[in-house]
Amino acid sequence: MSPARSRPRPAQPSAALPLDAVTVRKARSLARQAGRPIVRLAQQHTTVSVERATLRLAGLGGADPDGTPWVNHLVDAVRADTGIEDGVALPVWDSLTRGDAADLEELARKAAVGSVRFRIPSGRETTRVRSAARKAVGVGVRRIDARRRERERLIRRWGDAPRTPWIYLIVATGDIYEDMPQAQAAAREGADVIAVIRSTGQSLLDYVPEGATREGFAGTYATQENFRLMRAALDETSAELGRYVRLTNYASGLCMPEIASLAGLERLDMMLNDSMYGILFRDINPVRTFVDQRFSRQVHARAGIIINTGEDNYLTTADAVEAAHTVTVSQLLNEYFAKEAGLADWQLGLGHAFEINPDVPDSFRLELAHALLARQLFPHAPLKWMPPTRHMTGDVFRGYLLDGFFNLVGAMTGQGILLVGMMTEAVVTPWLSDRDLALQNVRYVMNACGNLHEDFRPTPDGFIATRANQVLSEGIELLQQIIDHDRGLLDAIADGTFGLMKRPADGGRGLDGVARKADGYYNPASELLEATT
Amino acid sequence: MSGDPAILRPYGDTTGDGMVQLSFTLPMPHSKIAEGAAAQLAAKMGMDPAMVVHAKAMGPQHTFFVVYGAVSHLVDVSSVRVVEHDYPLLSPKEINLAVRKGLRRRLTVIGGCIGTDAHTVGIDAILNIKGFAGEKGLEYYRELRVVNLGAQISVPHLVARAQAEKADAVLVSQVVTQRDTHLLNIKEMSAAFREAYPADRRPLLIVGGPRFDEAMADSLGVDRVFARGTTPGLVASYLVDELVTRRLAGNDPDRRSA
């Protein structure tokens, strides 16, 4: 048994850059200072999605004929009677232990038509209700544990990806039954990780759609059944290929806790889970996001899932040179929140991207500096390296060259996960031939200079080292600015410190689904998950 | 046009050589037959002679080809007809600049889904900074102030918010089309705006959704209809053309110059 086998071996943490250890410690300590009040805030609140995830872990799935999930019906009904300040576990299992319904689904059906009333149990009853709730939710948590062990077993049986970086390819047809053969073909062509892009805007749905879906907008809905189908298809191909092919989906949005739980239950291997993406790019309420994020990451930690963070988004909306330090700051914050939630270094696929305008002089050296900085700041994290999108045009020939340089930076800086760039980015969804050419590009670069990092040492006071140190110090300044706000990170997000949008703590979607926990708040899932941390 | 020949052939390295390059995939294993099949396709496309310069198996069932050759076709430039947009497509930079210079204030856009429609996918694709099809949403434009009201907004609420926010433009998205609800909702909306505003002060009314026909604007009582595939840049360019460029050109004073 070697648990290390289920982890991307983070590349040789080369100490290529002369980074000052004191400065690096300072950056981490500032990130901690900025993040700690947010963690406290997350501990003091719950959300409808956290509560729904708890019911999902207790086995409640399915939806009514209109597609509204039973977990939504039940949580809404409880919220109307007792609020969610005490958590839904107490009123729900109070109702079940009193015999209102035989199981959760029956209770949800009754709640949907208003034929049950909920209350908060008191006194000695509470102990009995708690223990019933803990038992039910414990089944789901144990199933996640079993899924994690199953992954480790399958990796031992079939073998792991033969090298790093892991090659990450995307499918996105909108139809899960089209996605499956495409994903299998991509795996046969050499993908180590398959990501199924979600339907546009799913992150803004306050429920998780149900069942196998065949229609989506530029992507396929994340549902439990779609997860199950795709994992089964990749298991079949993994057995055939003799290597375990990983599956990725997206947690970010209004339903992070639920999607994270479903991912754990269906043995997904990686999840996109960014601490601030929903706030900045989707106008989701900051408190909602931070509460949901913490719970979802606790689930990922338990499930042995590797998270991918979304720093690439900063670079597609702002200039990649000017905004380089915002990536560093986001990585540091994502690292702090992730570790606080119980994730280990090997689970941190911190993101960054090759998005500098190729017309900028020395753009390649700048990219190299930024990528080396990330590598060296997070030596034990796999790091997810994302290809150019913003400066890809219809000129597919130039795009192919850019992707080659992107791969070269990946090779020279030992990235753990490499999202393969397509020359037809911004033109069409990838064709079979695009994918094949893209993989040839990756293979050529890795074969030609995969070990170049052994020889490559930037001059200590040269352009690359100077640039990396500059980005780090700008990052430290930004963290300092964040902390100097009255309410720290929340105020910084509100006044547009991240240079994108002003997102006040009392604005954005999903705020009405947030509640401050009462003294008697009880959530067996949190109890079990906190024990992991 | 004098001096420019109207009849052209593609140019490789010699005038009139007609050379083109082509790549494609055939769903068959790589073999001599496959290469012959590629040459046949190229010949049918008018390439003669066609040289299959590269053939490579991609998996067991597909072969990728690169073909070079001269095409026999001629291009008659004088008969080319193109459909021009009735407004110029601008980059985000140009849009920001036009608003700053032309309006000397930020342009306010409010948007939402009206009626019982809960599908915000369309309005969010246009408004959210995340955007759509590789283009950033209107929130990304510094000189546009975006108020996204989200889903299930009643018409009176939309009108009230438009007045409160002094909206220059109102964007409404409708995805659900059962029993033509999308058309009824929009007519109700445009009527309400007509009633609430004097004609020369009414904000620009724009609707969008996958089942709308762009020619419907008049019958719906709105200024513009955007159909499937509309990107944020198209909408932003239209806003600038309508609210900045045309108004300046027509010497139409800013409706809220006071």
Short mmCIF file of N, CA and C in Angstrom, two decimals, chain B residues 55-192:
data_model
loop_
_atom_site.label_atom_id
_atom_site.label_comp_id
_atom_site.label_asym_id
_atom_site.label_seq_id
_atom_site.Cartn_x
_atom_site.Cartn_y
_atom_site.Cartn_z
N ALA B 55 -0.31 11.88 -43.92
CA ALA B 55 -1.44 11.05 -43.49
C ALA B 55 -1.01 10.37 -42.20
N LYS B 56 -1.86 10.47 -41.18
CA LYS B 56 -1.48 9.89 -39.88
C LYS B 56 -2.70 9.28 -39.21
N ALA B 57 -2.51 8.06 -38.71
CA ALA B 57 -3.61 7.41 -37.98
C ALA B 57 -3.83 8.13 -36.67
N MET B 58 -5.10 8.40 -36.36
CA MET B 58 -5.45 8.93 -35.05
C MET B 58 -6.37 7.92 -34.41
N GLY B 59 -5.79 7.04 -33.61
CA GLY B 59 -6.57 5.94 -33.08
C GLY B 59 -6.81 4.93 -34.18
N PRO B 60 -7.51 3.84 -33.86
CA PRO B 60 -7.66 2.75 -34.82
C PRO B 60 -8.62 3.07 -35.98
N GLN B 61 -9.49 4.06 -35.79
CA GLN B 61 -10.58 4.24 -36.74
C GLN B 61 -10.52 5.52 -37.57
N HIS B 62 -9.53 6.37 -37.35
CA HIS B 62 -9.51 7.67 -38.03
C HIS B 62 -8.14 7.98 -38.61
N THR B 63 -8.12 8.70 -39.70
CA THR B 63 -6.86 9.13 -40.30
C THR B 63 -6.95 10.62 -40.62
N PHE B 64 -5.88 11.31 -40.29
CA PHE B 64 -5.78 12.75 -40.50
C PHE B 64 -4.91 13.01 -41.73
N PHE B 65 -5.35 13.96 -42.57
CA PHE B 65 -4.62 14.24 -43.82
C PHE B 65 -4.30 15.73 -43.94
N VAL B 66 -3.16 15.99 -44.56
CA VAL B 66 -2.88 17.34 -45.03
C VAL B 66 -2.68 17.24 -46.53
N VAL B 67 -3.39 18.07 -47.27
CA VAL B 67 -3.35 17.99 -48.74
C VAL B 67 -2.99 19.36 -49.30
N TYR B 68 -2.07 19.38 -50.27
CA TYR B 68 -1.76 20.60 -51.00
C TYR B 68 -2.11 20.39 -52.47
N GLY B 69 -2.55 21.44 -53.09
CA GLY B 69 -2.83 21.30 -54.51
C GLY B 69 -3.38 22.58 -55.11
N ALA B 70 -3.50 22.55 -56.45
CA ALA B 70 -4.02 23.72 -57.16
C ALA B 70 -5.52 23.54 -57.35
N VAL B 71 -6.29 24.59 -57.09
CA VAL B 71 -7.72 24.48 -57.36
C VAL B 71 -8.04 25.06 -58.73
N SER B 72 -9.02 24.44 -59.36
CA SER B 72 -9.41 24.91 -60.69
C SER B 72 -10.39 26.07 -60.61
N HIS B 73 -10.96 26.30 -59.41
CA HIS B 73 -11.98 27.35 -59.29
C HIS B 73 -11.40 28.75 -59.43
N LEU B 74 -12.26 29.64 -59.92
CA LEU B 74 -11.91 31.07 -60.00
C LEU B 74 -12.80 31.82 -59.03
N VAL B 75 -12.31 32.94 -58.53
CA VAL B 75 -13.12 33.78 -57.66
C VAL B 75 -13.46 35.05 -58.42
N ASP B 76 -14.77 35.37 -58.48
CA ASP B 76 -15.20 36.60 -59.13
C ASP B 76 -15.53 37.61 -58.04
N VAL B 77 -14.59 38.52 -57.79
CA VAL B 77 -14.73 39.46 -56.67
C VAL B 77 -15.91 40.40 -56.89
N SER B 78 -16.21 40.68 -58.16
CA SER B 78 -17.27 41.66 -58.43
C SER B 78 -18.65 41.13 -58.05
N SER B 79 -18.76 39.81 -57.90
CA SER B 79 -20.09 39.27 -57.57
C SER B 79 -20.22 38.92 -56.08
N VAL B 80 -19.21 39.30 -55.30
CA VAL B 80 -19.27 38.97 -53.86
C VAL B 80 -20.27 39.90 -53.18
N ARG B 81 -21.18 39.30 -52.42
CA ARG B 81 -22.13 40.09 -51.64
C ARG B 81 -21.94 39.73 -50.17
N VAL B 82 -21.82 40.71 -49.30
CA VAL B 82 -21.71 40.41 -47.87
C VAL B 82 -22.78 41.18 -47.12
N VAL B 83 -23.21 40.59 -46.02
CA VAL B 83 -24.20 41.26 -45.17
C VAL B 83 -23.42 42.03 -44.11
N GLU B 84 -23.56 43.32 -44.12
CA GLU B 84 -22.86 44.13 -43.12
C GLU B 84 -23.78 44.30 -41.93
N HIS B 85 -23.17 44.33 -40.73
CA HIS B 85 -23.93 44.72 -39.55
C HIS B 85 -24.34 46.17 -39.74
N ASP B 86 -25.51 46.54 -39.20
CA ASP B 86 -25.87 47.95 -39.35
C ASP B 86 -25.21 48.81 -38.28
N TYR B 87 -24.32 48.20 -37.51
CA TYR B 87 -23.52 49.00 -36.58
C TYR B 87 -22.13 48.36 -36.51
N PRO B 88 -21.11 49.16 -36.22
CA PRO B 88 -19.75 48.60 -36.21
C PRO B 88 -19.48 47.80 -34.93
N LEU B 89 -18.74 46.71 -35.08
CA LEU B 89 -18.33 45.91 -33.92
C LEU B 89 -17.12 46.56 -33.28
N LEU B 90 -17.21 46.89 -32.01
CA LEU B 90 -16.12 47.58 -31.34
C LEU B 90 -15.46 46.68 -30.31
N SER B 91 -14.21 46.96 -29.98
CA SER B 91 -13.52 46.24 -28.92
C SER B 91 -13.91 46.88 -27.59
N PRO B 92 -13.69 46.17 -26.47
CA PRO B 92 -14.02 46.76 -25.16
C PRO B 92 -13.36 48.14 -24.97
N LYS B 93 -12.12 48.26 -25.41
CA LYS B 93 -11.43 49.54 -25.26
C LYS B 93 -12.16 50.65 -26.01
N GLU B 94 -12.54 50.35 -27.25
CA GLU B 94 -13.23 51.35 -28.08
C GLU B 94 -14.58 51.71 -27.47
N ILE B 95 -15.24 50.71 -26.91
CA ILE B 95 -16.55 50.96 -26.31
C ILE B 95 -16.40 51.88 -25.09
N ASN B 96 -15.44 51.56 -24.23
CA ASN B 96 -15.22 52.41 -23.05
C ASN B 96 -14.90 53.85 -23.47
N LEU B 97 -14.06 53.95 -24.47
CA LEU B 97 -13.64 55.27 -24.92
C LEU B 97 -14.82 56.05 -25.49
N ALA B 98 -15.63 55.37 -26.31
CA ALA B 98 -16.77 56.03 -26.93
C ALA B 98 -17.74 56.54 -25.87
N VAL B 99 -18.00 55.73 -24.84
CA VAL B 99 -18.93 56.15 -23.79
C VAL B 99 -18.34 57.32 -23.02
N ARG B 100 -17.05 57.21 -22.68
CA ARG B 100 -16.43 58.26 -21.87
C ARG B 100 -16.45 59.59 -22.63
N LYS B 101 -16.11 59.52 -23.91
CA LYS B 101 -16.04 60.76 -24.69
C LYS B 101 -17.42 61.26 -25.07
N GLY B 102 -18.30 60.33 -25.46
CA GLY B 102 -19.58 60.74 -26.02
C GLY B 102 -20.61 61.05 -24.96
N LEU B 103 -20.58 60.33 -23.85
CA LEU B 103 -21.63 60.48 -22.85
C LEU B 103 -21.12 61.26 -21.64
N ARG B 104 -19.84 61.21 -21.43
CA ARG B 104 -19.19 61.83 -20.27
C ARG B 104 -19.77 61.36 -18.93
N ARG B 105 -20.31 60.18 -18.93
CA ARG B 105 -20.73 59.50 -17.70
C ARG B 105 -20.84 58.02 -18.06
N ARG B 106 -21.04 57.19 -17.03
CA ARG B 106 -21.18 55.76 -17.34
C ARG B 106 -22.58 55.50 -17.89
N LEU B 107 -22.63 54.51 -18.76
CA LEU B 107 -23.90 54.14 -19.37
C LEU B 107 -24.52 53.03 -18.50
N THR B 108 -25.78 53.23 -18.09
CA THR B 108 -26.39 52.28 -17.17
C THR B 108 -27.28 51.28 -17.91
N VAL B 109 -27.01 50.02 -17.63
CA VAL B 109 -27.76 48.94 -18.25
C VAL B 109 -28.39 48.11 -17.15
N ILE B 110 -29.70 47.92 -17.19
CA ILE B 110 -30.25 46.96 -16.24
C ILE B 110 -30.84 45.79 -17.00
N GLY B 111 -30.78 44.62 -16.35
CA GLY B 111 -31.22 43.42 -17.04
C GLY B 111 -31.87 42.44 -16.11
N GLY B 112 -32.63 41.50 -16.68
CA GLY B 112 -33.24 40.46 -15.88
C GLY B 112 -34.12 39.58 -16.74
N CYS B 113 -34.67 38.53 -16.08
CA CYS B 113 -35.64 37.66 -16.74
C CYS B 113 -37.00 38.01 -16.16
N ILE B 114 -37.98 38.28 -17.02
CA ILE B 114 -39.28 38.68 -16.50
C ILE B 114 -40.25 37.51 -16.50
N GLY B 115 -41.37 37.72 -15.79
CA GLY B 115 -42.38 36.67 -15.69
C GLY B 115 -41.89 35.56 -14.78
N THR B 116 -42.32 34.33 -15.10
CA THR B 116 -41.95 33.23 -14.22
C THR B 116 -40.65 32.57 -14.69
N ASP B 117 -40.07 33.11 -15.73
CA ASP B 117 -38.87 32.50 -16.30
C ASP B 117 -37.70 32.57 -15.32
N ALA B 118 -37.19 31.40 -14.95
CA ALA B 118 -36.08 31.36 -13.99
C ALA B 118 -34.75 31.07 -14.69
N HIS B 119 -34.74 31.07 -16.01
CA HIS B 119 -33.52 30.73 -16.73
C HIS B 119 -32.67 31.99 -16.94
N THR B 120 -31.72 32.19 -16.06
CA THR B 120 -30.89 33.38 -16.18
C THR B 120 -29.67 33.12 -17.05
N VAL B 121 -29.59 31.95 -17.66
CA VAL B 121 -28.37 31.61 -18.41
C VAL B 121 -28.08 32.65 -19.49
N GLY B 122 -29.12 33.13 -20.16
CA GLY B 122 -28.90 34.08 -21.24
C GLY B 122 -28.47 35.44 -20.73
N ILE B 123 -29.21 35.97 -19.79
CA ILE B 123 -28.89 37.30 -19.29
C ILE B 123 -27.52 37.29 -18.60
N ASP B 124 -27.22 36.20 -17.89
CA ASP B 124 -25.92 36.12 -17.22
C ASP B 124 -24.77 36.02 -18.21
N ALA B 125 -25.00 35.32 -19.31
CA ALA B 125 -23.95 35.19 -20.32
C ALA B 125 -23.60 36.57 -20.88
N ILE B 126 -24.60 37.44 -20.97
CA ILE B 126 -24.36 38.78 -21.51
C ILE B 126 -23.84 39.73 -20.43
N LEU B 127 -24.35 39.61 -19.21
CA LEU B 127 -24.01 40.60 -18.18
C LEU B 127 -22.83 40.20 -17.28
N ASN B 128 -22.79 38.96 -16.81
CA ASN B 128 -21.74 38.53 -15.88
C ASN B 128 -20.36 38.77 -16.48
N ILE B 129 -19.43 39.14 -15.63
CA ILE B 129 -18.05 39.35 -16.11
C ILE B 129 -17.51 38.07 -16.76
N LYS B 130 -17.98 36.92 -16.28
CA LYS B 130 -17.52 35.64 -16.84
C LYS B 130 -17.80 35.55 -18.34
N GLY B 131 -18.95 36.10 -18.76
CA GLY B 131 -19.20 36.23 -20.19
C GLY B 131 -19.59 34.95 -20.90
N PHE B 132 -19.31 34.90 -22.19
CA PHE B 132 -19.81 33.83 -23.04
C PHE B 132 -18.95 33.75 -24.29
N ALA B 133 -18.68 32.57 -24.74
CA ALA B 133 -17.94 32.33 -25.98
C ALA B 133 -16.62 33.11 -26.03
N GLY B 134 -15.94 33.13 -24.88
CA GLY B 134 -14.64 33.78 -24.84
C GLY B 134 -14.69 35.29 -24.74
N GLU B 135 -15.92 35.87 -24.74
CA GLU B 135 -16.02 37.32 -24.56
C GLU B 135 -16.50 37.62 -23.16
N LYS B 136 -15.90 38.65 -22.54
CA LYS B 136 -16.32 39.03 -21.20
C LYS B 136 -17.68 39.72 -21.25
N GLY B 137 -18.46 39.57 -20.18
CA GLY B 137 -19.77 40.18 -20.12
C GLY B 137 -19.71 41.69 -19.91
N LEU B 138 -20.89 42.33 -19.96
CA LEU B 138 -20.93 43.80 -19.90
C LEU B 138 -20.34 44.35 -18.60
N GLU B 139 -20.39 43.57 -17.52
CA GLU B 139 -19.79 44.01 -16.25
C GLU B 139 -18.30 44.36 -16.43
N TYR B 140 -17.71 43.73 -17.44
CA TYR B 140 -16.28 43.90 -17.65
C TYR B 140 -15.94 45.28 -18.19
N TYR B 141 -16.93 45.94 -18.82
CA TYR B 141 -16.67 47.23 -19.45
C TYR B 141 -16.71 48.33 -18.39
N ARG B 142 -15.61 49.01 -18.22
CA ARG B 142 -15.48 50.00 -17.16
C ARG B 142 -16.55 51.08 -17.24
N GLU B 143 -16.92 51.46 -18.45
CA GLU B 143 -17.83 52.58 -18.60
C GLU B 143 -19.30 52.15 -18.65
N LEU B 144 -19.56 50.87 -18.45
CA LEU B 144 -20.95 50.42 -18.37
C LEU B 144 -21.25 50.10 -16.91
N ARG B 145 -22.38 50.61 -16.42
CA ARG B 145 -22.79 50.27 -15.07
C ARG B 145 -23.91 49.24 -15.22
N VAL B 146 -23.70 48.05 -14.67
CA VAL B 146 -24.63 46.95 -14.90
C VAL B 146 -25.41 46.63 -13.63
N VAL B 147 -26.72 46.58 -13.75
CA VAL B 147 -27.56 46.15 -12.63
C VAL B 147 -28.29 44.89 -13.10
N ASN B 148 -27.88 43.75 -12.55
CA ASN B 148 -28.48 42.48 -12.96
C ASN B 148 -29.53 42.09 -11.93
N LEU B 149 -30.78 42.14 -12.30
CA LEU B 149 -31.86 41.89 -11.35
C LEU B 149 -32.15 40.39 -11.19
N GLY B 150 -31.59 39.56 -12.06
CA GLY B 150 -31.79 38.12 -11.92
C GLY B 150 -33.13 37.66 -12.49
N ALA B 151 -33.68 36.61 -11.86
CA ALA B 151 -34.83 35.92 -12.46
C ALA B 151 -36.15 36.35 -11.85
N GLN B 152 -37.22 36.06 -12.59
CA GLN B 152 -38.59 36.20 -12.12
C GLN B 152 -38.88 37.61 -11.63
N ILE B 153 -38.53 38.58 -12.44
CA ILE B 153 -38.77 39.98 -12.12
C ILE B 153 -40.13 40.36 -12.71
N SER B 154 -40.96 41.03 -11.90
CA SER B 154 -42.24 41.47 -12.44
C SER B 154 -42.02 42.72 -13.28
N VAL B 155 -42.92 42.95 -14.23
CA VAL B 155 -42.77 44.11 -15.11
C VAL B 155 -42.79 45.43 -14.32
N PRO B 156 -43.75 45.62 -13.39
CA PRO B 156 -43.74 46.88 -12.63
C PRO B 156 -42.42 47.10 -11.87
N HIS B 157 -41.89 46.02 -11.31
CA HIS B 157 -40.62 46.12 -10.59
C HIS B 157 -39.48 46.53 -11.54
N LEU B 158 -39.51 45.94 -12.74
CA LEU B 158 -38.48 46.26 -13.72
C LEU B 158 -38.55 47.74 -14.10
N VAL B 159 -39.76 48.23 -14.33
CA VAL B 159 -39.93 49.64 -14.70
C VAL B 159 -39.46 50.54 -13.56
N ALA B 160 -39.86 50.19 -12.33
CA ALA B 160 -39.48 51.01 -11.18
C ALA B 160 -37.96 51.06 -11.01
N ARG B 161 -37.33 49.88 -11.18
CA ARG B 161 -35.87 49.86 -11.03
C ARG B 161 -35.20 50.65 -12.16
N ALA B 162 -35.76 50.54 -13.35
CA ALA B 162 -35.19 51.27 -14.48
C ALA B 162 -35.24 52.77 -14.19
N GLN B 163 -36.34 53.21 -13.61
CA GLN B 163 -36.46 54.64 -13.29
C GLN B 163 -35.50 55.02 -12.17
N ALA B 164 -35.46 54.18 -11.13
CA ALA B 164 -34.59 54.48 -9.98
C ALA B 164 -33.12 54.51 -10.39
N GLU B 165 -32.74 53.61 -11.27
CA GLU B 165 -31.33 53.52 -11.67
C GLU B 165 -31.02 54.44 -12.84
N LYS B 166 -32.02 55.15 -13.34
CA LYS B 166 -31.86 56.00 -14.53
C LYS B 166 -31.21 55.20 -15.65
N ALA B 167 -31.85 54.10 -15.97
CA ALA B 167 -31.28 53.17 -16.95
C ALA B 167 -31.27 53.79 -18.34
N ASP B 168 -30.17 53.60 -19.05
CA ASP B 168 -30.11 53.98 -20.46
C ASP B 168 -30.66 52.87 -21.33
N ALA B 169 -30.51 51.64 -20.85
CA ALA B 169 -30.97 50.50 -21.63
C ALA B 169 -31.48 49.42 -20.69
N VAL B 170 -32.49 48.69 -21.15
CA VAL B 170 -33.06 47.59 -20.37
C VAL B 170 -32.93 46.33 -21.21
N LEU B 171 -32.28 45.32 -20.63
CA LEU B 171 -32.09 44.05 -21.32
C LEU B 171 -32.98 43.00 -20.67
N VAL B 172 -33.79 42.34 -21.47
CA VAL B 172 -34.66 41.32 -20.92
C VAL B 172 -34.42 40.01 -21.66
N SER B 173 -34.26 38.94 -20.89
CA SER B 173 -34.02 37.64 -21.49
C SER B 173 -35.21 36.73 -21.24
N GLN B 174 -35.57 35.96 -22.23
CA GLN B 174 -36.66 35.00 -22.08
C GLN B 174 -36.25 33.69 -22.73
N VAL B 175 -36.25 32.63 -21.93
CA VAL B 175 -35.88 31.33 -22.46
C VAL B 175 -37.12 30.45 -22.62
N VAL B 176 -38.01 30.52 -21.61
CA VAL B 176 -39.20 29.67 -21.65
C VAL B 176 -40.17 30.19 -22.69
N THR B 177 -40.64 29.32 -23.57
CA THR B 177 -41.49 29.78 -24.68
C THR B 177 -42.82 29.06 -24.72
N GLN B 178 -43.15 28.33 -23.63
CA GLN B 178 -44.43 27.61 -23.64
C GLN B 178 -45.58 28.56 -23.91
N ARG B 179 -46.47 28.16 -24.78
CA ARG B 179 -47.65 28.95 -25.14
C ARG B 179 -47.27 30.40 -25.42
N ASP B 180 -46.13 30.60 -26.07
CA ASP B 180 -45.71 31.94 -26.47
C ASP B 180 -45.61 32.94 -25.31
N THR B 181 -45.35 32.42 -24.11
CA THR B 181 -45.24 33.34 -22.98
C THR B 181 -44.17 34.38 -23.22
N HIS B 182 -43.10 33.98 -23.93
CA HIS B 182 -42.01 34.94 -24.12
C HIS B 182 -42.50 36.17 -24.89
N LEU B 183 -43.37 35.95 -25.90
CA LEU B 183 -43.86 37.08 -26.70
C LEU B 183 -44.83 37.94 -25.89
N LEU B 184 -45.72 37.28 -25.15
CA LEU B 184 -46.69 38.03 -24.34
C LEU B 184 -45.98 38.86 -23.28
N ASN B 185 -45.00 38.23 -22.61
CA ASN B 185 -44.26 38.94 -21.56
C ASN B 185 -43.59 40.19 -22.12
N ILE B 186 -42.98 40.05 -23.29
CA ILE B 186 -42.23 41.18 -23.85
C ILE B 186 -43.18 42.30 -24.26
N LYS B 187 -44.35 41.93 -24.83
CA LYS B 187 -45.30 42.97 -25.21
C LYS B 187 -45.81 43.71 -23.99
N GLU B 188 -46.05 42.97 -22.92
CA GLU B 188 -46.49 43.60 -21.68
C GLU B 188 -45.41 44.55 -21.17
N MET B 189 -44.17 44.10 -21.26
CA MET B 189 -43.04 44.90 -20.78
C MET B 189 -42.91 46.18 -21.60
N SER B 190 -42.95 46.06 -22.93
CA SER B 190 -42.73 47.26 -23.75
C SER B 190 -43.88 48.25 -23.56
N ALA B 191 -45.10 47.72 -23.40
CA ALA B 191 -46.24 48.61 -23.17
C ALA B 191 -46.06 49.37 -21.85
N ALA B 192 -45.60 48.66 -20.83
CA ALA B 192 -45.42 49.29 -19.52
C ALA B 192 -44.39 50.41 -19.59
#
